[in-house]
Amino acid sequence: MNLHPYCEPIAMLLGTWRGEGRGFYPTISDFTYTEEVVFGHVGKPFLTYSQRTWDPATEAPMHAETGFWRCAEQGTLEVLLVHPFGLAEVSTGRVEGETVSVSTIATVPVPSAKVVSEVTRTLTVGSGVLTYEISMAAVGEPLQAHLEGRLEKIG
Ligand code: HEM
């Protein structure tokens, strides 16, 4: 099945990626994680996306997220992600060369979720390596780094 032409600018994300990440925030202790990300497509103007993470020492599941990276014309992106801690993350952004940048236009929590008011993501792909940084404004703290990761393409 052919990739939808609108998604050509982010075709470099397709595949299965695995690697390590680090997390931090002023309200919590620093941590590390192992991560697997899968970007796929069904020929429509979006990429499917799923991510899962686990503790490198114990293999206990950590964060996971899933959703869709919609591709509009001219490298414009519309991203819908859901998190099992009770948040929907709705973002817009752009792809420029090897770098994808998105930021939230809305975050929608369930009543019991911790408050996250803003999320930004930057992903860069080069030579079979995907690196990313995710920042958030959450639990009363201003926008700042929560995660950085480096994944290698395994499939
Ligand atoms: C690789 C993905 C991620 C991992 C491994 C991860 C891991 C963690 C860990 C270990 C904590 C501290 C323990 C806890 O409260 O459960 C935490 C807290 C938190 N994370 Fe993440 N996280 C990830 C992605 C995200 C994303 C994408 C968001 C927002 C959209 C987010 C929002 C939060 C919030 C709001 C807290 C609570 C901070 C607090 O209680 O002060 N996390 N995360």
Coordinates of N, CA and C and ligand atoms in Angstrom, one line a residue:
M1 N 0.8 -1.2 0.0 CA 0.0 0.0 0.0 C 0.9 1.2 0.0
N2 N 0.6 2.2 -0.9 CA 1.4 3.4 -1.0 C 1.1 4.4 0.2
L3 N 2.1 5.0 0.7 CA 2.0 6.1 1.7 C 1.2 7.2 1.0
H4 N 0.3 7.8 1.8 CA -0.5 8.9 1.3 C 0.5 10.1 1.0
P5 N 0.4 10.8 -0.1 CA 1.4 11.8 -0.5 C 1.6 12.9 0.6
Y6 N 0.5 13.2 1.3 CA 0.6 14.2 2.3 C 1.6 13.8 3.5
C7 N 1.8 12.5 3.6 CA 2.6 12.0 4.7 C 4.1 11.8 4.3
E8 N 4.4 12.1 3.0 CA 5.8 11.9 2.6 C 6.8 12.7 3.4
P9 N 6.4 14.0 3.8 CA 7.4 14.7 4.6 C 7.8 14.1 6.0
I10 N 6.9 13.2 6.5 CA 7.2 12.5 7.8 C 7.4 11.0 7.5
A11 N 7.7 10.6 6.3 CA 7.9 9.2 6.0 C 9.1 8.6 6.8
M12 N 10.0 9.5 7.2 CA 11.2 9.1 7.9 C 10.9 8.5 9.3
L13 N 9.7 8.8 9.8 CA 9.2 8.3 11.1 C 8.8 6.8 11.0
L14 N 8.4 6.3 9.9 CA 7.8 5.0 9.7 C 8.8 3.9 10.2
G15 N 8.2 2.9 10.9 CA 9.0 1.8 11.3 C 8.9 1.6 12.8
T16 N 9.7 0.7 13.3 CA 9.8 0.3 14.7 C 11.1 0.8 15.3
W17 N 11.0 1.5 16.4 CA 12.2 2.2 17.0 C 12.3 1.7 18.4
R18 N 13.6 1.5 18.9 CA 13.8 1.1 20.3 C 15.0 1.8 20.8
G19 N 14.9 2.2 22.1 CA 16.1 2.8 22.7 C 15.8 3.2 24.1
E20 N 16.6 4.2 24.6 CA 16.5 4.6 26.0 C 16.1 6.1 26.1
G21 N 15.6 6.4 27.3 CA 15.2 7.8 27.5 C 15.5 8.2 29.0
R22 N 15.5 9.5 29.2 CA 15.7 10.0 30.6 C 14.5 11.0 30.8
G23 N 14.0 11.0 32.1 CA 12.9 11.9 32.5 C 13.3 12.7 33.7
F24 N 12.7 13.8 33.8 CA 13.0 14.7 34.9 C 11.8 15.7 35.0
Y25 N 11.7 16.3 36.1 CA 10.7 17.4 36.4 C 10.9 17.8 37.8
P26 N 10.7 19.1 38.1 CA 11.1 19.6 39.4 C 10.4 18.9 40.6
T27 N 9.2 18.3 40.3 CA 8.4 17.7 41.3 C 8.7 16.2 41.6
I28 N 9.5 15.6 40.7 CA 9.8 14.2 40.8 C 11.3 13.9 40.7
S29 N 11.6 12.6 41.1 CA 13.0 12.2 40.9 C 13.3 11.9 39.5
D30 N 14.6 12.1 39.1 CA 15.0 11.8 37.7 C 14.8 10.3 37.5
F31 N 14.6 9.8 36.3 CA 14.4 8.4 36.0 C 14.9 8.1 34.6
T32 N 15.1 6.8 34.3 CA 15.5 6.3 33.0 C 14.4 5.3 32.6
Y33 N 14.3 5.1 31.3 CA 13.4 4.1 30.8 C 13.9 3.6 29.4
T34 N 13.4 2.4 29.1 CA 13.5 1.8 27.8 C 12.2 2.0 27.0
E35 N 12.3 2.2 25.7 CA 11.1 2.6 25.0 C 11.1 1.9 23.6
E36 N 9.8 1.6 23.2 CA 9.6 1.1 21.8 C 8.5 2.0 21.2
V37 N 8.7 2.5 20.0 CA 7.8 3.3 19.3 C 7.5 2.6 17.9
V38 N 6.3 2.6 17.5 CA 5.9 2.1 16.2 C 5.1 3.1 15.4
F39 N 5.6 3.6 14.3 CA 4.8 4.4 13.4 C 4.4 3.6 12.2
G40 N 3.1 3.5 11.8 CA 2.7 2.8 10.7 C 1.8 3.6 9.8
H41 N 1.2 3.0 8.7 CA 0.3 3.8 7.9 C -0.7 2.8 7.2
V42 N -1.8 3.3 6.8 CA -2.8 2.5 6.1 C -3.2 3.2 4.8
G43 N -2.3 4.0 4.3 CA -2.6 4.7 3.0 C -3.4 5.9 3.1
K44 N -3.9 6.2 4.2 CA -4.7 7.5 4.5 C -3.7 8.6 5.0
P45 N -4.2 9.8 5.0 CA -3.3 10.9 5.4 C -3.0 11.1 6.9
F46 N -2.6 10.0 7.4 CA -2.1 10.0 8.8 C -1.2 8.8 9.1
L47 N -0.3 8.9 10.1 CA 0.4 7.8 10.5 C -0.2 7.3 11.8
T48 N -0.2 6.0 12.0 CA -0.6 5.4 13.2 C 0.6 5.4 14.2
Y49 N 0.3 5.4 15.5 CA 1.4 5.6 16.4 C 1.1 4.9 17.7
S50 N 2.1 4.1 18.2 CA 2.0 3.6 19.5 C 3.4 3.6 20.2
Q51 N 3.3 3.8 21.5 CA 4.6 3.9 22.2 C 4.4 3.2 23.6
R52 N 5.4 2.5 24.0 CA 5.4 1.9 25.4 C 6.8 2.0 26.0
T53 N 6.8 2.1 27.3 CA 8.1 2.2 28.0 C 8.1 1.3 29.1
W54 N 9.3 0.9 29.6 CA 9.4 0.1 30.7 C 10.7 0.4 31.5
D55 N 10.7 0.0 32.8 CA 11.9 0.2 33.6 C 13.0 -0.7 33.1
P56 N 14.2 -0.1 32.8 CA 15.3 -0.9 32.3 C 15.8 -2.0 33.2
A57 N 15.6 -1.8 34.5 CA 16.1 -2.8 35.5 C 15.1 -3.9 35.8
T58 N 13.8 -3.5 36.0 CA 12.8 -4.5 36.4 C 11.9 -4.9 35.3
E59 N 11.9 -4.2 34.1 CA 11.0 -4.4 33.0 C 9.6 -4.1 33.3
A60 N 9.3 -3.4 34.5 CA 7.9 -3.1 34.8 C 7.5 -2.0 33.8
P61 N 6.2 -2.1 33.4 CA 5.7 -1.1 32.4 C 5.7 0.3 33.1
M62 N 6.0 1.3 32.3 CA 6.0 2.7 32.7 C 4.9 3.4 31.9
H63 N 5.3 4.5 31.2 CA 4.3 5.2 30.4 C 4.0 4.5 29.1
A64 N 2.8 4.8 28.6 CA 2.5 4.3 27.2 C 1.6 5.4 26.6
E65 N 1.6 5.5 25.3 CA 0.7 6.4 24.6 C 0.4 5.9 23.2
T66 N -0.8 6.4 22.7 CA -1.1 5.9 21.3 C -1.9 7.0 20.7
G67 N -2.0 7.0 19.3 CA -2.7 8.0 18.6 C -2.4 8.1 17.1
F68 N -2.7 9.2 16.6 CA -2.5 9.4 15.1 C -1.8 10.7 14.8
W69 N -0.9 10.7 13.9 CA -0.2 11.9 13.4 C -0.8 12.2 12.0
R70 N -1.7 13.1 12.0 CA -2.4 13.5 10.7 C -1.5 14.4 9.9
C71 N -1.5 14.2 8.6 CA -0.6 14.9 7.7 C -1.5 15.8 6.8
A72 N -1.4 17.1 7.0 CA -2.1 18.0 6.0 C -1.1 18.4 4.9
E73 N -1.6 19.2 4.0 CA -0.7 19.6 2.9 C 0.5 20.4 3.5
Q74 N 1.5 20.5 2.7 CA 2.6 21.4 3.0 C 3.3 21.2 4.3
G75 N 3.4 19.9 4.8 CA 4.2 19.6 6.0 C 3.5 20.1 7.3
T76 N 2.2 20.3 7.2 CA 1.5 20.7 8.4 C 1.0 19.4 9.1
L77 N 1.1 19.4 10.5 CA 0.7 18.2 11.2 C -0.3 18.5 12.2
E78 N -1.2 17.5 12.4 CA -2.3 17.6 13.5 C -2.2 16.2 14.2
V79 N -1.9 16.3 15.5 CA -1.6 15.1 16.3 C -2.6 14.9 17.4
L80 N -3.1 13.7 17.5 CA -4.0 13.3 18.6 C -3.5 12.1 19.3
L81 N -3.1 12.3 20.6 CA -2.5 11.3 21.4 C -3.4 11.1 22.7
V82 N -3.4 9.9 23.2 CA -4.0 9.6 24.5 C -3.1 8.9 25.4
H83 N -3.2 9.3 26.7 CA -2.3 8.7 27.7 C -3.1 8.0 28.8
P84 N -2.7 6.9 29.2 CA -3.5 6.1 30.2 C -3.6 6.7 31.6
F85 N -2.8 7.8 31.8 CA -3.0 8.5 33.1 C -4.1 9.4 33.0
G86 N -4.8 9.5 31.9 CA -6.1 10.2 31.8 C -6.0 11.5 31.0
L87 N -5.2 11.6 30.0 CA -5.1 12.8 29.2 C -5.2 12.6 27.7
A88 N -5.9 13.5 27.0 CA -5.8 13.6 25.6 C -5.0 14.8 25.2
E89 N -4.1 14.6 24.3 CA -3.1 15.7 23.9 C -3.4 16.0 22.4
V90 N -3.8 17.2 22.1 CA -4.2 17.6 20.8 C -3.3 18.7 20.3
S91 N -2.5 18.4 19.3 CA -1.4 19.3 18.9 C -1.4 19.7 17.4
T92 N -0.8 20.8 17.1 CA -0.5 21.1 15.7 C 1.0 21.4 15.6
G93 N 1.5 21.3 14.3 CA 2.9 21.6 14.2 C 3.4 21.4 12.7
R94 N 4.7 21.3 12.6 CA 5.2 21.3 11.2 C 6.4 20.3 11.1
V95 N 6.7 19.9 9.9 CA 7.9 19.2 9.7 C 8.8 20.1 8.7
E96 N 10.0 20.2 9.2 CA 11.0 21.0 8.3 C 12.2 20.1 8.2
G97 N 12.5 19.6 7.0 CA 13.6 18.7 6.9 C 13.5 17.5 7.7
E98 N 14.5 17.3 8.6 CA 14.5 16.1 9.5 C 13.9 16.3 10.8
T99 N 13.3 17.5 11.0 CA 12.8 17.8 12.4 C 11.3 18.1 12.4
V100 N 10.6 17.4 13.3 CA 9.2 17.5 13.5 C 9.0 18.2 14.8
S101 N 8.1 19.3 14.8 CA 7.9 20.0 16.0 C 6.3 20.2 16.1
V102 N 5.8 19.8 17.3 CA 4.4 20.0 17.5 C 4.2 20.5 18.9
S103 N 3.1 21.3 19.1 CA 2.8 21.8 20.5 C 1.3 21.8 20.6
T104 N 0.8 21.7 21.8 CA -0.6 21.5 22.1 C -1.5 22.7 21.7
I105 N -2.6 22.4 21.2 CA -3.7 23.4 21.1 C -4.8 23.1 22.1
A106 N -4.7 21.9 22.7 CA -5.7 21.6 23.7 C -5.1 20.3 24.5
T107 N -5.3 20.3 25.8 CA -5.1 19.1 26.6 C -6.4 18.9 27.3
V108 N -6.9 17.6 27.3 CA -8.2 17.3 27.9 C -8.0 16.2 28.9
P109 N -8.1 16.6 30.2 CA -7.9 15.5 31.2 C -9.2 14.9 31.6
V110 N -9.1 13.7 32.1 CA -10.3 13.1 32.9 C -10.2 13.8 34.3
P111 N -11.3 13.7 35.0 CA -11.4 14.4 36.3 C -10.2 14.0 37.3
S112 N -9.8 12.7 37.2 CA -8.8 12.3 38.2 C -7.4 12.5 37.7
A113 N -7.1 13.0 36.5 CA -5.8 13.1 36.0 C -5.0 14.3 36.6
K114 N -3.7 14.2 36.6 CA -2.9 15.3 37.0 C -3.0 16.3 35.9
V115 N -2.9 17.6 36.2 CA -3.1 18.7 35.3 C -1.9 18.9 34.4
V116 N -2.1 18.8 33.1 CA -1.0 19.1 32.1 C -1.6 20.2 31.2
S117 N -1.1 21.4 31.2 CA -1.7 22.5 30.5 C -1.1 22.7 29.1
E118 N 0.2 22.2 28.9 CA 0.8 22.4 27.6 C 1.9 21.3 27.4
V119 N 2.0 20.9 26.2 CA 3.1 19.9 25.8 C 3.7 20.3 24.5
T120 N 5.0 20.2 24.4 CA 5.7 20.4 23.2 C 6.6 19.2 22.9
R121 N 6.7 18.8 21.6 CA 7.5 17.7 21.2 C 8.4 18.1 20.0
T122 N 9.6 17.7 20.1 CA 10.5 17.9 18.9 C 11.2 16.6 18.6
L123 N 11.0 16.1 17.4 CA 11.6 14.8 17.0 C 12.6 15.1 15.8
T124 N 13.7 14.4 15.8 CA 14.7 14.6 14.7 C 15.1 13.2 14.3
V125 N 15.1 12.9 13.0 CA 15.5 11.6 12.5 C 16.7 11.8 11.6
G126 N 17.8 11.0 11.8 CA 18.9 11.0 10.9 C 19.7 9.8 11.1
S127 N 20.2 9.2 9.9 CA 21.0 8.0 10.0 C 20.5 6.9 10.9
G128 N 19.2 6.6 10.7 CA 18.5 5.5 11.5 C 18.4 5.8 13.0
V129 N 18.5 7.0 13.4 CA 18.4 7.3 14.8 C 17.3 8.4 15.0
L130 N 16.4 8.2 15.9 CA 15.3 9.1 16.2 C 15.6 9.7 17.6
T131 N 15.8 11.0 17.7 CA 16.0 11.6 19.0 C 14.8 12.5 19.2
Y132 N 14.4 12.7 20.5 CA 13.3 13.6 20.8 C 13.4 14.3 22.1
E133 N 12.7 15.4 22.2 CA 12.6 16.1 23.5 C 11.1 16.4 23.7
I134 N 10.6 16.2 24.9 CA 9.2 16.5 25.3 C 9.3 17.4 26.5
S135 N 8.6 18.5 26.4 CA 8.5 19.5 27.5 C 7.0 19.5 27.9
M136 N 6.8 19.9 29.1 CA 5.4 20.1 29.5 C 5.2 21.2 30.6
A137 N 4.1 21.8 30.6 CA 3.7 22.6 31.8 C 2.7 21.8 32.5
A138 N 3.0 21.4 33.7 CA 2.1 20.5 34.5 C 2.2 20.8 36.0
V139 N 1.2 20.3 36.7 CA 1.1 20.4 38.1 C 1.6 21.7 38.7
G140 N 1.2 22.8 38.0 CA 1.6 24.2 38.4 C 2.9 24.7 38.0
E141 N 3.7 23.8 37.3 CA 5.1 24.2 36.9 C 5.0 24.8 35.5
P142 N 5.9 25.8 35.2 CA 5.9 26.3 33.8 C 6.5 25.3 32.8
L143 N 6.3 25.6 31.5 CA 6.8 24.7 30.5 C 8.3 24.4 30.6
Q144 N 8.6 23.1 30.7 CA 10.1 22.7 30.8 C 10.2 21.2 30.5
A145 N 11.5 20.8 30.3 CA 11.7 19.4 29.9 C 11.2 18.4 30.8
H146 N 10.5 17.4 30.3 CA 10.1 16.2 31.0 C 10.9 14.9 30.5
L147 N 11.2 14.9 29.2 CA 11.8 13.7 28.6 C 12.7 14.0 27.5
E148 N 13.8 13.1 27.4 CA 14.6 13.1 26.2 C 14.9 11.7 25.9
G149 N 14.9 11.3 24.6 CA 15.2 9.9 24.3 C 16.0 9.8 23.0
R150 N 16.6 8.6 22.8 CA 17.3 8.3 21.6 C 16.9 6.9 21.2
L151 N 16.3 6.7 20.0 CA 15.8 5.4 19.6 C 16.5 5.0 18.3
E152 N 16.8 3.7 18.1 CA 17.4 3.3 16.8 C 16.3 2.5 16.1
K153 N 16.4 2.5 14.8 CA 15.4 1.8 14.0 C 15.7 0.3 14.0
I154 N 14.7 -0.5 14.4 CA 14.9 -1.9 14.5 C 14.0 -2.7 13.5
G155 N 13.1 -2.0 12.8 CA 12.2 -2.7 11.9 C 11.5 -1.7 11.0
Ligands
HEM1 C1 8.3 8.2 27.8 C2 7.2 8.6 28.3 C3 7.0 8.9 29.8 C4 7.6 8.3 30.9 C5 8.5 7.1 30.9 C6 7.1 9.1 32.0 C7 7.4 8.7 33.3 C8 7.0 9.5 34.4 C9 7.3 9.1 35.8 C10 8.2 8.0 36.2 C11 6.8 10.0 36.6 C12 6.8 10.1 38.1 C13 6.0 9.1 38.7 C14 4.5 9.2 38.5 O1 3.9 10.3 38.9 O2 3.9 8.3 37.9 C15 6.0 10.9 35.7 C16 5.3 12.0 36.1 C17 4.5 12.7 35.3 N1 4.4 12.7 34.0 FE1 5.4 11.5 32.8 N2 6.3 10.1 31.6 C18 6.2 10.0 30.2 C19 5.5 10.8 29.4 C20 4.7 11.8 29.8 C21 3.9 12.7 29.0 C22 4.0 12.6 27.5 C23 3.2 13.5 29.8 C24 2.3 14.6 29.4 C25 1.6 14.6 28.3 C26 3.6 13.2 31.1 C27 3.1 13.8 32.3 C28 3.5 13.6 33.6 C29 2.9 14.2 34.7 C30 1.8 15.3 34.7 C31 3.6 13.7 35.8 C32 3.3 14.1 37.3 C33 4.3 15.0 37.9 C34 4.0 15.3 39.3 O3 3.3 14.5 39.9 O4 4.6 16.2 39.9 N3 4.5 12.2 31.1 N4 6.2 10.6 34.4

